[in-house]
Amino acid sequence: RQIAPTEWIEVEGELAGNPDGYNVNETITATSVKPAGIRDSDFLKILAFDTEWVDEGGEEKLIMLSMAGNDGFRKVVTSHSWNGSEKYVESVGDERDIIEIFIRSVKERDPDFLVGYGSDGFDIPKIKREEARMKIKLELGRDDQIIHVARRGRISSARTRGRVHIDAFDFVSHILSSGMRSDMMTLDEVAQQLLGADKTGLGDNEMVKMWGSKDDVGRLVEHCMHDSVITLRLGELILPQIFSLCSLTGMLPFDSCRTTYSQLVEAFLMRRAFADDVLIPNRPKTDEIEKRRMDPSYKGALVIQPEKGIHANVLVFDFRSLYPTIIVSHNIDPWTFNKTPCSSRSEVPESGWYFCQDEKGFIPRHLSEIIDARRKIKATMKEPGISEGELRVLENKQYALKIIANALYGYYGYFGSRWYKRECGSSAAAWGRFYITKVIDMARLEGFKIIYGDTDSLMARLEKDLPQDELVGFAMKFADSVNKSLPGIIELEFRELYEGGIFVARKLGEEGAKKRYALIDGKGNLEVRGFETVRRDWCELSKAVQREVLTIILRDKDPAKAVQLVRETVRKIRDGKASLGELTILEQITRPLSQYEQIGPHVRAAQKAAAMGRPVFEGMVIGFVVTKGTGSISDRAEPVENVRPNQYDPEYYVKHQIVPASMRVLKALGYSEQQVLGGRVQKGLEGFLKRPEKI
């Protein structure tokens, strides 16, 4: 019937009462059941929760639990005595009482969705451990169903029946993180980016001290309640996105929340195959996956090494959804690959392969439907009179379509894919190289100087001096002329004119990003790729200084000012005036701490945090500061919450953070480290700035 989870359905039939005593509103003897699509889901009941733990005598102890519902319900349960004015706070005797009130509240509120943040790897497993010790049942499902924790690969997940447990951390880190500015996935950071929520400013070390002294439990209550409220808001944000993915793939919300891109694609294709009466390939067994891993890797995207230096009036062109449109336009599908007999062939560059065009392949056909549907939705979103609710539903639909479309290309080469076909992935990459090369050749004939090219984008400047409005017009006409020569739905678009850009070539043997550039637009907005400013393994101050150096050079064209900024920052650090927030380094925990053989700084810091009762689980990002003292950097790495302002090691931050990050940019202008830290500095950029000749 093609009925998907989270969609409305229309049912015709007769009310049958409830003779079997099911926990439902109505029982219907149905004569007709059909899908009715996604509509507003505001009626669903959501209950978010958060727990706080401290280490007492070498054992972790549950001290507080908060809950927040989208019906206005608020509650904090604590084992500390309470005489504050907040009526939602309940003081109880011990951990057992906290857990029992949690269970009772869930049953009374009867939410459809139970939402946590990091609850798969932290809150629920810890409560389950207490459940076993106290011999109570964690009945968080409907009809007194117990919630269970299971491991899937390296990841834990907590599941019950009758209501859905959503771990918002899983969805944010797996699906949303690629579009976020920061790599730090703490609840505060994510809420600040996605919701604009304020931080509580209460660190774990401060929380432990506060609980131990019992001086200001009110702040701890406020902190715990705040975490549940923003978890609730996060749940309200992501659930409609999860529902849209469920509608496309047929996956349940529990699975969509915890899924990967490849799993989303597979579920989408299986659902379409069932509808089309197409045979679904078996999932590959371990020996087949290992055999695929032995296949030689195919040549990837074309990367044009940047013309290093500073450039004025940088024109940026992008192919719109390059690989999805290539797959559709050339009918790239395992079934059409080298098919015989075939009357119409699309020859793959550089290979001798072809894809038959006689009949649309299964995957290109449905990918084409996705692309068409997304374009129609985006057009509808621009129409006048669209309500906020309708706009929200449409935005979630187009985002789900975008995720599936962009992930399909990689699925061809994924070793665990049911529709694995290395030649399909290789062919899409070959056509990608062909079209970017074609555009480069056409651009050069039109008088463009190519500055940089990578995968599906091209950056260039015009070899003649024109006013900016004429440059934009020329670029748009060029894109139109290119599109007339491209097949199918492949399309090049002119994205933007940037006032300036700096490009840095990577040295032979140097590790790091292949592309390293920064662009500045007419409003002073900076777009950065490959520099430390967009990586999480550098402290915030290093990233901020590097970003400001880039801005000064591109906007003010004043390298002397940029060098002075670096010198002032070095002085600030050595004088002990840098804040801990500026010096915090972020790294992700990718496995259980016990499985690490090499103990890097972030692992050592995480071990120290875990010993204090702080949530530490796979996938989370730990923030640490390198402190003064003896021993290795790892030995001196401390969770930021444990560090006092005067404890950081200034020389580490000068030599390993600020100077290297700044020199990534300043070396491109010919400066040495000695010049930056103390020598004379050239004032202008005239020797470095590359402009077109006047005509």
Short mmCIF file of C-alpha atoms in Angstrom, two decimals, residues 115 312 314 316 375 572 597:
data_model
loop_
_atom_site.label_atom_id
_atom_site.label_comp_id
_atom_site.label_asym_id
_atom_site.label_seq_id
_atom_site.Cartn_x
_atom_site.Cartn_y
_atom_site.Cartn_z
CA VAL A 115 13.99 12.68 23.64
CA ALA A 312 40.88 40.43 -6.87
CA VAL A 314 37.12 36.16 -8.04
CA VAL A 316 32.86 31.36 -8.65
CA ARG A 375 13.09 21.71 -7.64
CA LYS A 572 48.34 38.40 25.41
CA GLU A 597 45.82 2.00 22.37
#
